[in-house]
Amino acid sequence: MATRWSRAAFAAALLAVLPAASLAQSPAGIPGVVAPGTEPELLQEGFKFTEGPVGTADGALYFSDIRANRTYLLELGGKISVVRAETNGGNGLALTKDGDLLAAEGDGKRISRLGRDGKITTVTDGIEGKPLLAPNDLIVDARGGIYFTNPGPRPVVPGRVVHVYYLPPGAKEPLIIDDKVARPNGLTLSTDGKTLIVDDTIGNTVFAYDVQADGTVANKRPFTELRDIPGGQESGADGLALDREGRIYITTVKGVQVFDRGGQYLGTIALARQPANVAFAGPDKRSLYITAREGLYRLRMLAQGPERLGK
C-alpha cells in the first residue's frame, strides 16, 4: 500500500527538484471550471504510475497503478484499498451499467471484465488473426458497446499500424474505426453520445468523429489543437474527461488542458507532475481526480461531472 505524505512535506520535496513556476496553479482560475487560487490537493503518494480513474455511481473512484499491476478503490471516507491485483498492466477503466469494471490490459493484450462476483473474464482480445497490441483506454456507450484505443507498447515502431476500435454490444471481435492516428490514447463521448473524441500522444491534434446508429463513426475531423507544446516534443496527450456542460479535459505534458464543447481553448490546470488521466467523482461530481505519475490528486471544481455513469 502506498504511503501518505503531508502536503507540506510533499511541497518541500518538490521545491528541491522542480522549478517554482511548475508548482503553481494559475491564480486566475478558469471561469465556470475552477475558481481562482484553487490548487490540486495530493491525496496519496508512493504509487508507481497512476492511471485510469473512473467515478462510481455513489461517488467513489477506481484507479489503476499500471506498473504495480493493481486496481484501487478510493472510498468516500478516503480509504484506498486494492480491488484487483495482477492486472496485466491494467490501464484505462470503465464501468458497465451493471456495475462490472472493465480494464484495458496493456500487457494482457485484452479488454477484461471484473464482475461483482470477483470473477475476471475476457471481453475481447482482438480480431482473429489480428490480436491486440496493447489496449490503453476505453469508454462504454449507452448501448453497452465499447470504444477503445490500441496504440501498442513503447517504444513506438515506425510503420506499425495502430487502431481505434468499437466493440458492439455482445460481440467478441471489435470493429476497426480508425487506423490513421499516430498513437491514439485517450477517448471520450460527448454528453449526447453523438460525437467521439480521440487524442494522439505524439501529435497536437485532437480528433472528433460522428457516431453512427450502429456505433461506427464517420466524418473524422480535427476537434482542436493542444496548446503550448514545446517544439519537437510529443504532446503527451493522454486521458480525457467530460463535464456536464460538455467541456473536454485533456491531460498533456503542460497539464490538464480544458476546451469548450466546440474545441475553444479555455485554460490549463497546472500540476507538479505530468498528468496521465482525469475523471470527475465524489457525491456531487464536483471533484476532479487527476492521476499523475506517483500521485493521486483532487481538485475542487466549479464544473460538475456528466450525468452518466463513469466518464
PDB file of C-alpha atoms in Angstrom:
ATOM      1  CA  MET A   1       0.000   0.000   0.000  1.00  0.00           C
ATOM      2  CA  ALA A   2       1.226   3.464  -0.816  1.00  0.00           C
ATOM      3  CA  THR A   3       2.408   5.700   1.986  1.00  0.00           C
ATOM      4  CA  ARG A   4       0.738   9.011   2.831  1.00  0.00           C
ATOM      5  CA  TRP A   5       2.708  12.262   2.890  1.00  0.00           C
ATOM      6  CA  SER A   6       1.648  15.528   4.411  1.00  0.00           C
ATOM      7  CA  ARG A   7       1.060  18.313   1.910  1.00  0.00           C
ATOM      8  CA  ALA A   8       3.823  20.359   3.494  1.00  0.00           C
ATOM      9  CA  ALA A   9       6.386  17.561   3.235  1.00  0.00           C
ATOM     10  CA  PHE A  10       5.429  16.868  -0.345  1.00  0.00           C
ATOM     11  CA  ALA A  11       5.717  20.536  -1.316  1.00  0.00           C
ATOM     12  CA  ALA A  12       9.132  20.790   0.321  1.00  0.00           C
ATOM     13  CA  ALA A  13      10.380  17.766  -1.588  1.00  0.00           C
ATOM     14  CA  LEU A  14       9.121  19.176  -4.867  1.00  0.00           C
ATOM     15  CA  LEU A  15      10.759  22.541  -4.285  1.00  0.00           C
ATOM     16  CA  ALA A  16      14.089  20.777  -4.104  1.00  0.00           C
ATOM     17  CA  VAL A  17      13.757  19.270  -7.581  1.00  0.00           C
ATOM     18  CA  LEU A  18      11.288  21.342  -9.626  1.00  0.00           C
ATOM     19  CA  PRO A  19      11.345  24.930 -10.835  1.00  0.00           C
ATOM     20  CA  ALA A  20       8.939  27.113  -8.884  1.00  0.00           C
ATOM     21  CA  ALA A  21       6.987  28.063 -11.992  1.00  0.00           C
ATOM     22  CA  SER A  22       5.849  24.447 -12.435  1.00  0.00           C
ATOM     23  CA  LEU A  23       4.302  24.241  -8.972  1.00  0.00           C
ATOM     24  CA  ALA A  24       1.647  26.920  -9.091  1.00  0.00           C
ATOM     25  CA  GLN A  25      -1.907  26.666 -10.336  1.00  0.00           C
ATOM     26  CA  SER A  26      -2.813  29.761 -12.339  1.00  0.00           C
ATOM     27  CA  PRO A  27      -4.219  32.271  -9.810  1.00  0.00           C
ATOM     28  CA  ALA A  28      -6.788  33.406 -12.390  1.00  0.00           C
ATOM     29  CA  GLY A  29      -8.600  30.075 -12.452  1.00  0.00           C
ATOM     30  CA  ILE A  30     -10.802  29.168 -15.416  1.00  0.00           C
ATOM     31  CA  PRO A  31     -14.282  30.769 -15.496  1.00  0.00           C
ATOM     32  CA  GLY A  32     -17.002  28.220 -14.810  1.00  0.00           C
ATOM     33  CA  VAL A  33     -14.408  25.474 -14.389  1.00  0.00           C
ATOM     34  CA  VAL A  34     -12.177  26.150 -11.393  1.00  0.00           C
ATOM     35  CA  ALA A  35     -12.139  29.127  -9.003  1.00  0.00           C
ATOM     36  CA  PRO A  36      -9.131  31.478  -8.808  1.00  0.00           C
ATOM     37  CA  GLY A  37      -6.437  30.273  -6.420  1.00  0.00           C
ATOM     38  CA  THR A  38      -7.754  26.693  -6.193  1.00  0.00           C
ATOM     39  CA  GLU A  39      -4.912  24.172  -6.321  1.00  0.00           C
ATOM     40  CA  PRO A  40      -4.785  20.393  -6.772  1.00  0.00           C
ATOM     41  CA  GLU A  41      -4.518  18.524  -3.463  1.00  0.00           C
ATOM     42  CA  LEU A  42      -2.238  15.491  -3.227  1.00  0.00           C
ATOM     43  CA  LEU A  43      -4.338  12.684  -1.740  1.00  0.00           C
ATOM     44  CA  GLN A  44      -1.731   9.938  -1.697  1.00  0.00           C
ATOM     45  CA  GLU A  45       1.848   9.464  -2.778  1.00  0.00           C
ATOM     46  CA  GLY A  46       4.072   6.456  -3.435  1.00  0.00           C
ATOM     47  CA  PHE A  47       2.402   4.691  -6.353  1.00  0.00           C
ATOM     48  CA  LYS A  48       4.413   3.668  -9.433  1.00  0.00           C
ATOM     49  CA  PHE A  49       2.296   5.063 -12.300  1.00  0.00           C
ATOM     50  CA  THR A  50      -1.309   6.018 -11.636  1.00  0.00           C
ATOM     51  CA  GLU A  51      -3.895   5.899 -14.429  1.00  0.00           C
ATOM     52  CA  GLY A  52      -7.460   5.021 -15.383  1.00  0.00           C
ATOM     53  CA  PRO A  53      -9.626   6.992 -12.904  1.00  0.00           C
ATOM     54  CA  VAL A  54     -13.375   6.422 -13.160  1.00  0.00           C
ATOM     55  CA  GLY A  55     -16.078   7.502 -10.726  1.00  0.00           C
ATOM     56  CA  THR A  56     -18.702   5.121  -9.347  1.00  0.00           C
ATOM     57  CA  ALA A  57     -22.431   5.766  -9.017  1.00  0.00           C
ATOM     58  CA  ASP A  58     -22.050   6.679  -5.323  1.00  0.00           C
ATOM     59  CA  GLY A  59     -19.084   9.000  -5.848  1.00  0.00           C
ATOM     60  CA  ALA A  60     -16.164   6.673  -5.072  1.00  0.00           C
ATOM     61  CA  LEU A  61     -13.270   6.312  -7.524  1.00  0.00           C
ATOM     62  CA  TYR A  62     -11.483   3.392  -9.144  1.00  0.00           C
ATOM     63  CA  PHE A  63      -7.981   3.966 -10.491  1.00  0.00           C
ATOM     64  CA  SER A  64      -5.035   1.922 -11.763  1.00  0.00           C
ATOM     65  CA  ASP A  65      -1.375   1.635 -10.912  1.00  0.00           C
ATOM     66  CA  ILE A  66      -0.101   0.240 -14.202  1.00  0.00           C
ATOM     67  CA  ARG A  67       3.439  -0.696 -13.178  1.00  0.00           C
ATOM     68  CA  ALA A  68       2.391  -2.186  -9.853  1.00  0.00           C
ATOM     69  CA  ASN A  69      -0.364  -4.224 -11.568  1.00  0.00           C
ATOM     70  CA  ARG A  70      -3.023  -3.018  -9.156  1.00  0.00           C
ATOM     71  CA  THR A  71      -6.520  -1.559  -9.371  1.00  0.00           C
ATOM     72  CA  TYR A  72      -7.540   0.560  -6.370  1.00  0.00           C
ATOM     73  CA  LEU A  73     -10.771   1.923  -4.949  1.00  0.00           C
ATOM     74  CA  LEU A  74     -10.845   5.298  -3.213  1.00  0.00           C
ATOM     75  CA  GLU A  75     -13.876   5.147  -0.916  1.00  0.00           C
ATOM     76  CA  LEU A  76     -15.957   8.163   0.059  1.00  0.00           C
ATOM     77  CA  GLY A  77     -14.357   8.203   3.505  1.00  0.00           C
ATOM     78  CA  GLY A  78     -10.872   8.427   1.997  1.00  0.00           C
ATOM     79  CA  LYS A  79      -9.724   4.816   2.419  1.00  0.00           C
ATOM     80  CA  ILE A  80      -7.781   3.391  -0.523  1.00  0.00           C
ATOM     81  CA  SER A  81      -7.820  -0.377  -0.980  1.00  0.00           C
ATOM     82  CA  VAL A  82      -6.757  -2.885  -3.637  1.00  0.00           C
ATOM     83  CA  VAL A  83      -9.694  -4.382  -5.538  1.00  0.00           C
ATOM     84  CA  ARG A  84      -7.629  -6.320  -8.059  1.00  0.00           C
ATOM     85  CA  ALA A  85      -4.019  -7.487  -8.117  1.00  0.00           C
ATOM     86  CA  GLU A  86      -2.097  -8.916 -11.088  1.00  0.00           C
ATOM     87  CA  THR A  87      -3.937  -6.714 -13.573  1.00  0.00           C
ATOM     88  CA  ASN A  88      -1.636  -7.442 -16.544  1.00  0.00           C
ATOM     89  CA  GLY A  89      -0.785  -3.782 -16.917  1.00  0.00           C
ATOM     90  CA  GLY A  90      -4.384  -2.643 -16.437  1.00  0.00           C
ATOM     91  CA  ASN A  91      -4.626   0.947 -17.648  1.00  0.00           C
ATOM     92  CA  GLY A  92      -7.898   2.658 -18.601  1.00  0.00           C
ATOM     93  CA  LEU A  93     -11.007   1.648 -16.634  1.00  0.00           C
ATOM     94  CA  ALA A  94     -14.729   1.888 -17.337  1.00  0.00           C
ATOM     95  CA  LEU A  95     -17.950   0.743 -15.692  1.00  0.00           C
ATOM     96  CA  THR A  96     -20.818  -1.144 -17.279  1.00  0.00           C
ATOM     97  CA  LYS A  97     -24.418  -0.288 -16.408  1.00  0.00           C
ATOM     98  CA  ASP A  98     -24.441  -3.468 -14.277  1.00  0.00           C
ATOM     99  CA  GLY A  99     -21.503  -2.223 -12.222  1.00  0.00           C
ATOM    100  CA  ASP A 100     -18.821  -4.510 -13.654  1.00  0.00           C
ATOM    101  CA  LEU A 101     -15.366  -2.965 -14.027  1.00  0.00           C
ATOM    102  CA  LEU A 102     -13.727  -3.082 -17.449  1.00  0.00           C
ATOM    103  CA  ALA A 103      -9.976  -2.677 -17.910  1.00  0.00           C
ATOM    104  CA  ALA A 104      -7.710  -2.129 -20.895  1.00  0.00           C
ATOM    105  CA  GLU A 105      -4.844  -4.533 -20.157  1.00  0.00           C
ATOM    106  CA  GLY A 106      -1.692  -3.393 -21.920  1.00  0.00           C
ATOM    107  CA  ASP A 107       0.342  -6.473 -21.018  1.00  0.00           C
ATOM    108  CA  GLY A 108      -2.632  -8.838 -21.148  1.00  0.00           C
ATOM    109  CA  LYS A 109      -3.483  -7.538 -24.646  1.00  0.00           C
ATOM    110  CA  ARG A 110      -7.194  -7.661 -23.940  1.00  0.00           C
ATOM    111  CA  ILE A 111     -10.208  -5.859 -22.542  1.00  0.00           C
ATOM    112  CA  SER A 112     -11.173  -7.644 -19.327  1.00  0.00           C
ATOM    113  CA  ARG A 113     -14.193  -7.578 -17.045  1.00  0.00           C
ATOM    114  CA  LEU A 114     -14.115  -7.785 -13.247  1.00  0.00           C
ATOM    115  CA  GLY A 115     -17.588  -8.916 -12.234  1.00  0.00           C
ATOM    116  CA  ARG A 116     -19.270  -8.041  -8.981  1.00  0.00           C
ATOM    117  CA  ASP A 117     -18.735 -11.695  -8.017  1.00  0.00           C
ATOM    118  CA  GLY A 118     -14.950 -11.177  -8.347  1.00  0.00           C
ATOM    119  CA  LYS A 119     -14.635 -13.287 -11.492  1.00  0.00           C
ATOM    120  CA  ILE A 120     -12.348 -11.941 -14.227  1.00  0.00           C
ATOM    121  CA  THR A 121     -13.212 -12.695 -17.857  1.00  0.00           C
ATOM    122  CA  THR A 122     -12.015 -11.612 -21.300  1.00  0.00           C
ATOM    123  CA  VAL A 123     -14.351  -9.263 -23.153  1.00  0.00           C
ATOM    124  CA  THR A 124     -12.207  -9.179 -26.297  1.00  0.00           C
ATOM    125  CA  ASP A 125      -8.608  -9.880 -27.269  1.00  0.00           C
ATOM    126  CA  GLY A 126      -8.930  -8.612 -30.813  1.00  0.00           C
ATOM    127  CA  ILE A 127      -9.862  -9.895 -34.247  1.00  0.00           C
ATOM    128  CA  GLU A 128      -8.999 -13.461 -35.271  1.00  0.00           C
ATOM    129  CA  GLY A 129      -5.504 -13.361 -36.733  1.00  0.00           C
ATOM    130  CA  LYS A 130      -5.054  -9.776 -35.543  1.00  0.00           C
ATOM    131  CA  PRO A 131      -4.562  -9.778 -31.756  1.00  0.00           C
ATOM    132  CA  LEU A 132      -4.499  -6.555 -29.799  1.00  0.00           C
ATOM    133  CA  LEU A 133      -1.091  -4.895 -29.366  1.00  0.00           C
ATOM    134  CA  ALA A 134      -1.589  -3.097 -26.028  1.00  0.00           C
ATOM    135  CA  PRO A 135      -5.003  -1.519 -25.400  1.00  0.00           C
ATOM    136  CA  ASN A 136      -4.836   1.725 -23.482  1.00  0.00           C
ATOM    137  CA  ASP A 137      -8.148   3.460 -22.764  1.00  0.00           C
ATOM    138  CA  LEU A 138     -11.865   2.764 -23.181  1.00  0.00           C
ATOM    139  CA  ILE A 139     -15.357   4.148 -22.703  1.00  0.00           C
ATOM    140  CA  VAL A 140     -18.778   2.467 -22.741  1.00  0.00           C
ATOM    141  CA  ASP A 141     -21.632   3.938 -24.776  1.00  0.00           C
ATOM    142  CA  ALA A 142     -25.328   3.988 -23.845  1.00  0.00           C
ATOM    143  CA  ARG A 143     -25.919   0.738 -25.759  1.00  0.00           C
ATOM    144  CA  GLY A 144     -23.188  -1.111 -23.885  1.00  0.00           C
ATOM    145  CA  GLY A 145     -20.707  -1.021 -26.742  1.00  0.00           C
ATOM    146  CA  ILE A 146     -17.070  -0.209 -26.001  1.00  0.00           C
ATOM    147  CA  TYR A 147     -14.779   2.241 -27.769  1.00  0.00           C
ATOM    148  CA  PHE A 148     -11.094   1.649 -27.057  1.00  0.00           C
ATOM    149  CA  THR A 149      -7.643   2.601 -28.265  1.00  0.00           C
ATOM    150  CA  ASN A 150      -4.869   0.147 -29.130  1.00  0.00           C
ATOM    151  CA  PRO A 151      -1.659   2.168 -29.580  1.00  0.00           C
ATOM    152  CA  GLY A 152       0.709  -0.698 -28.832  1.00  0.00           C
ATOM    153  CA  PRO A 153       3.612  -0.795 -26.398  1.00  0.00           C
ATOM    154  CA  ARG A 154       6.507   1.614 -26.199  1.00  0.00           C
ATOM    155  CA  PRO A 155       8.815   2.228 -27.932  1.00  0.00           C
ATOM    156  CA  VAL A 156       6.888   3.371 -30.976  1.00  0.00           C
ATOM    157  CA  VAL A 157       7.777   1.240 -34.003  1.00  0.00           C
ATOM    158  CA  PRO A 158       7.860   3.239 -37.272  1.00  0.00           C
ATOM    159  CA  GLY A 159       5.239   1.951 -39.671  1.00  0.00           C
ATOM    160  CA  ARG A 160       3.367  -0.096 -37.073  1.00  0.00           C
ATOM    161  CA  VAL A 161      -0.368   0.264 -37.673  1.00  0.00           C
ATOM    162  CA  VAL A 162      -2.374   1.054 -34.540  1.00  0.00           C
ATOM    163  CA  HIS A 163      -6.104   1.323 -34.073  1.00  0.00           C
ATOM    164  CA  VAL A 164      -9.188   2.823 -32.545  1.00  0.00           C
ATOM    165  CA  TYR A 165     -11.833   0.113 -32.123  1.00  0.00           C
ATOM    166  CA  TYR A 166     -15.539  -0.243 -31.420  1.00  0.00           C
ATOM    167  CA  LEU A 167     -16.830  -3.446 -29.819  1.00  0.00           C
ATOM    168  CA  PRO A 168     -20.600  -3.728 -30.419  1.00  0.00           C
ATOM    169  CA  PRO A 169     -22.747  -4.954 -27.517  1.00  0.00           C
ATOM    170  CA  GLY A 170     -22.396  -8.720 -27.120  1.00  0.00           C
ATOM    171  CA  ALA A 171     -19.656  -9.067 -29.760  1.00  0.00           C
ATOM    172  CA  LYS A 172     -16.294 -10.744 -29.204  1.00  0.00           C
ATOM    173  CA  GLU A 173     -14.423  -9.178 -32.123  1.00  0.00           C
ATOM    174  CA  PRO A 174     -14.129  -5.379 -32.377  1.00  0.00           C
ATOM    175  CA  LEU A 175     -14.530  -3.245 -35.475  1.00  0.00           C
ATOM    176  CA  ILE A 176     -11.646  -1.049 -36.623  1.00  0.00           C
ATOM    177  CA  ILE A 177     -12.958   2.517 -36.813  1.00  0.00           C
ATOM    178  CA  ASP A 178      -9.635   4.310 -37.389  1.00  0.00           C
ATOM    179  CA  ASP A 179      -6.082   3.216 -38.175  1.00  0.00           C
ATOM    180  CA  LYS A 180      -4.671   6.603 -39.135  1.00  0.00           C
ATOM    181  CA  VAL A 181      -3.971   8.220 -35.742  1.00  0.00           C
ATOM    182  CA  ALA A 182      -0.232   8.058 -34.996  1.00  0.00           C
ATOM    183  CA  ARG A 183      -0.675   6.941 -31.375  1.00  0.00           C
ATOM    184  CA  PRO A 184      -4.325   7.031 -30.220  1.00  0.00           C
ATOM    185  CA  ASN A 185      -4.647   7.209 -26.460  1.00  0.00           C
ATOM    186  CA  GLY A 186      -7.492   8.860 -24.530  1.00  0.00           C
ATOM    187  CA  LEU A 187     -11.064   8.973 -25.755  1.00  0.00           C
ATOM    188  CA  THR A 188     -14.494  10.087 -24.626  1.00  0.00           C
ATOM    189  CA  LEU A 189     -18.045  10.570 -25.891  1.00  0.00           C
ATOM    190  CA  SER A 190     -19.967  13.831 -25.968  1.00  0.00           C
ATOM    191  CA  THR A 191     -22.818  14.237 -23.467  1.00  0.00           C
ATOM    192  CA  ASP A 192     -25.373  13.263 -26.136  1.00  0.00           C
ATOM    193  CA  GLY A 193     -23.263  10.307 -27.311  1.00  0.00           C
ATOM    194  CA  LYS A 194     -23.190  11.596 -30.875  1.00  0.00           C
ATOM    195  CA  THR A 195     -19.503  12.566 -31.038  1.00  0.00           C
ATOM    196  CA  LEU A 196     -16.400  10.512 -30.254  1.00  0.00           C
ATOM    197  CA  ILE A 197     -13.250  12.429 -29.236  1.00  0.00           C
ATOM    198  CA  VAL A 198      -9.794  10.803 -29.542  1.00  0.00           C
ATOM    199  CA  ASP A 199      -6.391  12.307 -28.787  1.00  0.00           C
ATOM    200  CA  ASP A 200      -2.890  11.423 -30.012  1.00  0.00           C
ATOM    201  CA  THR A 201       0.025  11.066 -27.586  1.00  0.00           C
ATOM    202  CA  ILE A 202       2.517  12.053 -30.268  1.00  0.00           C
ATOM    203  CA  GLY A 203       0.761  14.876 -32.105  1.00  0.00           C
ATOM    204  CA  ASN A 204      -1.077  18.038 -31.084  1.00  0.00           C
ATOM    205  CA  THR A 205      -4.332  17.385 -32.965  1.00  0.00           C
ATOM    206  CA  VAL A 206      -7.383  16.026 -31.136  1.00  0.00           C
ATOM    207  CA  PHE A 207      -9.904  14.348 -33.433  1.00  0.00           C
ATOM    208  CA  ALA A 208     -13.703  14.193 -33.500  1.00  0.00           C
ATOM    209  CA  TYR A 209     -15.964  11.657 -35.242  1.00  0.00           C
ATOM    210  CA  ASP A 210     -19.707  11.482 -35.786  1.00  0.00           C
ATOM    211  CA  VAL A 211     -21.135   8.372 -34.108  1.00  0.00           C
ATOM    212  CA  GLN A 212     -23.499   6.374 -36.317  1.00  0.00           C
ATOM    213  CA  ALA A 213     -26.562   4.399 -35.187  1.00  0.00           C
ATOM    214  CA  ASP A 214     -24.594   1.123 -35.204  1.00  0.00           C
ATOM    215  CA  GLY A 215     -21.690   2.565 -33.181  1.00  0.00           C
ATOM    216  CA  THR A 216     -19.339   3.018 -36.118  1.00  0.00           C
ATOM    217  CA  VAL A 217     -18.076   6.519 -36.908  1.00  0.00           C
ATOM    218  CA  ALA A 218     -17.893   8.909 -39.848  1.00  0.00           C
ATOM    219  CA  ASN A 219     -16.666  12.403 -40.708  1.00  0.00           C
ATOM    220  CA  LYS A 220     -13.322  12.327 -38.925  1.00  0.00           C
ATOM    221  CA  ARG A 221     -12.070  15.875 -38.398  1.00  0.00           C
ATOM    222  CA  PRO A 222      -9.814  17.961 -36.139  1.00  0.00           C
ATOM    223  CA  PHE A 223     -11.635  18.893 -32.937  1.00  0.00           C
ATOM    224  CA  THR A 224      -8.913  21.148 -31.521  1.00  0.00           C
ATOM    225  CA  GLU A 225      -5.162  21.694 -31.268  1.00  0.00           C
ATOM    226  CA  LEU A 226      -3.347  21.307 -27.959  1.00  0.00           C
ATOM    227  CA  ARG A 227      -1.619  24.443 -26.704  1.00  0.00           C
ATOM    228  CA  ASP A 228       1.937  25.406 -25.764  1.00  0.00           C
ATOM    229  CA  ILE A 229       3.531  22.038 -26.591  1.00  0.00           C
ATOM    230  CA  PRO A 230       7.296  22.645 -26.909  1.00  0.00           C
ATOM    231  CA  GLY A 231       8.600  22.274 -30.443  1.00  0.00           C
ATOM    232  CA  GLY A 232       9.914  18.822 -31.253  1.00  0.00           C
ATOM    233  CA  GLN A 233       8.262  17.302 -28.144  1.00  0.00           C
ATOM    234  CA  GLU A 234       5.388  14.850 -28.022  1.00  0.00           C
ATOM    235  CA  SER A 235       2.150  16.331 -26.708  1.00  0.00           C
ATOM    236  CA  GLY A 236       1.771  13.577 -24.113  1.00  0.00           C
ATOM    237  CA  ALA A 237      -1.993  13.742 -24.763  1.00  0.00           C
ATOM    238  CA  ASP A 238      -3.451  11.003 -22.608  1.00  0.00           C
ATOM    239  CA  GLY A 239      -6.671  10.534 -20.633  1.00  0.00           C
ATOM    240  CA  LEU A 240      -9.787  12.648 -21.182  1.00  0.00           C
ATOM    241  CA  ALA A 241     -12.821  13.638 -19.127  1.00  0.00           C
ATOM    242  CA  LEU A 242     -16.033  15.493 -19.819  1.00  0.00           C
ATOM    243  CA  ASP A 243     -18.092  17.814 -17.620  1.00  0.00           C
ATOM    244  CA  ARG A 244     -21.843  18.472 -17.571  1.00  0.00           C
ATOM    245  CA  GLU A 245     -21.504  21.431 -19.950  1.00  0.00           C
ATOM    246  CA  GLY A 246     -19.644  19.319 -22.499  1.00  0.00           C
ATOM    247  CA  ARG A 247     -16.221  20.809 -21.791  1.00  0.00           C
ATOM    248  CA  ILE A 248     -13.296  18.467 -22.538  1.00  0.00           C
ATOM    249  CA  TYR A 249     -10.362  17.943 -20.135  1.00  0.00           C
ATOM    250  CA  ILE A 250      -7.201  16.538 -21.743  1.00  0.00           C
ATOM    251  CA  THR A 251      -4.035  15.553 -19.879  1.00  0.00           C
ATOM    252  CA  THR A 252      -0.824  16.690 -21.620  1.00  0.00           C
ATOM    253  CA  VAL A 253       2.824  17.496 -20.906  1.00  0.00           C
ATOM    254  CA  LYS A 254       1.654  21.008 -19.946  1.00  0.00           C
ATOM    255  CA  GLY A 255      -1.052  19.935 -17.501  1.00  0.00           C
ATOM    256  CA  VAL A 256      -4.794  19.373 -17.913  1.00  0.00           C
ATOM    257  CA  GLN A 257      -5.920  21.453 -20.882  1.00  0.00           C
ATOM    258  CA  VAL A 258      -9.600  22.485 -20.931  1.00  0.00           C
ATOM    259  CA  PHE A 259     -11.680  23.151 -24.057  1.00  0.00           C
ATOM    260  CA  ASP A 260     -15.337  24.003 -24.545  1.00  0.00           C
ATOM    261  CA  ARG A 261     -17.682  21.701 -26.481  1.00  0.00           C
ATOM    262  CA  GLY A 262     -16.705  23.454 -29.715  1.00  0.00           C
ATOM    263  CA  GLY A 263     -12.956  22.993 -29.198  1.00  0.00           C
ATOM    264  CA  GLN A 264     -12.203  26.529 -27.973  1.00  0.00           C
ATOM    265  CA  TYR A 265      -9.287  26.581 -25.523  1.00  0.00           C
ATOM    266  CA  LEU A 266     -10.260  27.794 -22.035  1.00  0.00           C
ATOM    267  CA  GLY A 267      -7.111  27.292 -19.949  1.00  0.00           C
ATOM    268  CA  THR A 268      -4.768  24.788 -18.356  1.00  0.00           C
ATOM    269  CA  ILE A 269      -4.813  23.236 -14.880  1.00  0.00           C
ATOM    270  CA  ALA A 270      -1.174  23.058 -13.787  1.00  0.00           C
ATOM    271  CA  LEU A 271       0.273  20.254 -11.673  1.00  0.00           C
ATOM    272  CA  ALA A 272       3.639  19.465 -10.162  1.00  0.00           C
ATOM    273  CA  ARG A 273       3.815  16.251 -12.186  1.00  0.00           C
ATOM    274  CA  GLN A 274       2.757  15.401 -15.717  1.00  0.00           C
ATOM    275  CA  PRO A 275      -0.813  14.077 -15.515  1.00  0.00           C
ATOM    276  CA  ALA A 276      -1.864  10.846 -17.204  1.00  0.00           C
ATOM    277  CA  ASN A 277      -5.631  10.783 -16.753  1.00  0.00           C
ATOM    278  CA  VAL A 278      -8.538  12.608 -15.164  1.00  0.00           C
ATOM    279  CA  ALA A 279     -12.126  11.955 -14.012  1.00  0.00           C
ATOM    280  CA  PHE A 280     -14.948  13.599 -12.087  1.00  0.00           C
ATOM    281  CA  ALA A 281     -16.177  11.823  -8.957  1.00  0.00           C
ATOM    282  CA  GLY A 282     -17.496  12.500  -5.462  1.00  0.00           C
ATOM    283  CA  PRO A 283     -21.156  12.547  -4.343  1.00  0.00           C
ATOM    284  CA  ASP A 284     -21.811  15.791  -6.249  1.00  0.00           C
ATOM    285  CA  LYS A 285     -19.317  15.099  -9.077  1.00  0.00           C
ATOM    286  CA  ARG A 286     -17.561  18.401  -8.335  1.00  0.00           C
ATOM    287  CA  SER A 287     -14.185  16.847  -7.568  1.00  0.00           C
ATOM    288  CA  LEU A 288     -11.743  16.346 -10.421  1.00  0.00           C
ATOM    289  CA  TYR A 289      -9.376  13.450  -9.719  1.00  0.00           C
ATOM    290  CA  ILE A 290      -6.071  13.523 -11.546  1.00  0.00           C
ATOM    291  CA  THR A 291      -3.635  10.622 -11.812  1.00  0.00           C
ATOM    292  CA  ALA A 292      -0.085  11.930 -12.200  1.00  0.00           C
ATOM    293  CA  ARG A 293       2.836   9.534 -12.050  1.00  0.00           C
ATOM    294  CA  GLU A 294       3.392   8.507  -8.406  1.00  0.00           C
ATOM    295  CA  GLY A 295       0.482  10.548  -7.038  1.00  0.00           C
ATOM    296  CA  LEU A 296      -3.297  10.802  -6.925  1.00  0.00           C
ATOM    297  CA  TYR A 297      -4.650  14.375  -6.814  1.00  0.00           C
ATOM    298  CA  ARG A 298      -8.032  16.007  -6.255  1.00  0.00           C
ATOM    299  CA  LEU A 299      -9.170  19.460  -7.360  1.00  0.00           C
ATOM    300  CA  ARG A 300     -12.407  21.039  -6.139  1.00  0.00           C
ATOM    301  CA  MET A 301     -14.306  22.356  -9.153  1.00  0.00           C
ATOM    302  CA  LEU A 302     -16.943  24.854 -10.164  1.00  0.00           C
ATOM    303  CA  ALA A 303     -17.730  22.488 -13.046  1.00  0.00           C
ATOM    304  CA  GLN A 304     -19.659  19.263 -12.454  1.00  0.00           C
ATOM    305  CA  GLY A 305     -19.184  15.825 -13.973  1.00  0.00           C
ATOM    306  CA  PRO A 306     -21.609  14.470 -16.578  1.00  0.00           C
ATOM    307  CA  GLU A 307     -24.995  12.958 -15.775  1.00  0.00           C
ATOM    308  CA  ARG A 308     -23.965   9.440 -16.718  1.00  0.00           C
ATOM    309  CA  LEU A 309     -22.131   6.562 -15.114  1.00  0.00           C
ATOM    310  CA  GLY A 310     -18.346   6.843 -15.183  1.00  0.00           C
ATOM    311  CA  LYS A 311     -16.738   9.383 -17.503  1.00  0.00           C
TER     312      LYS A 311
END
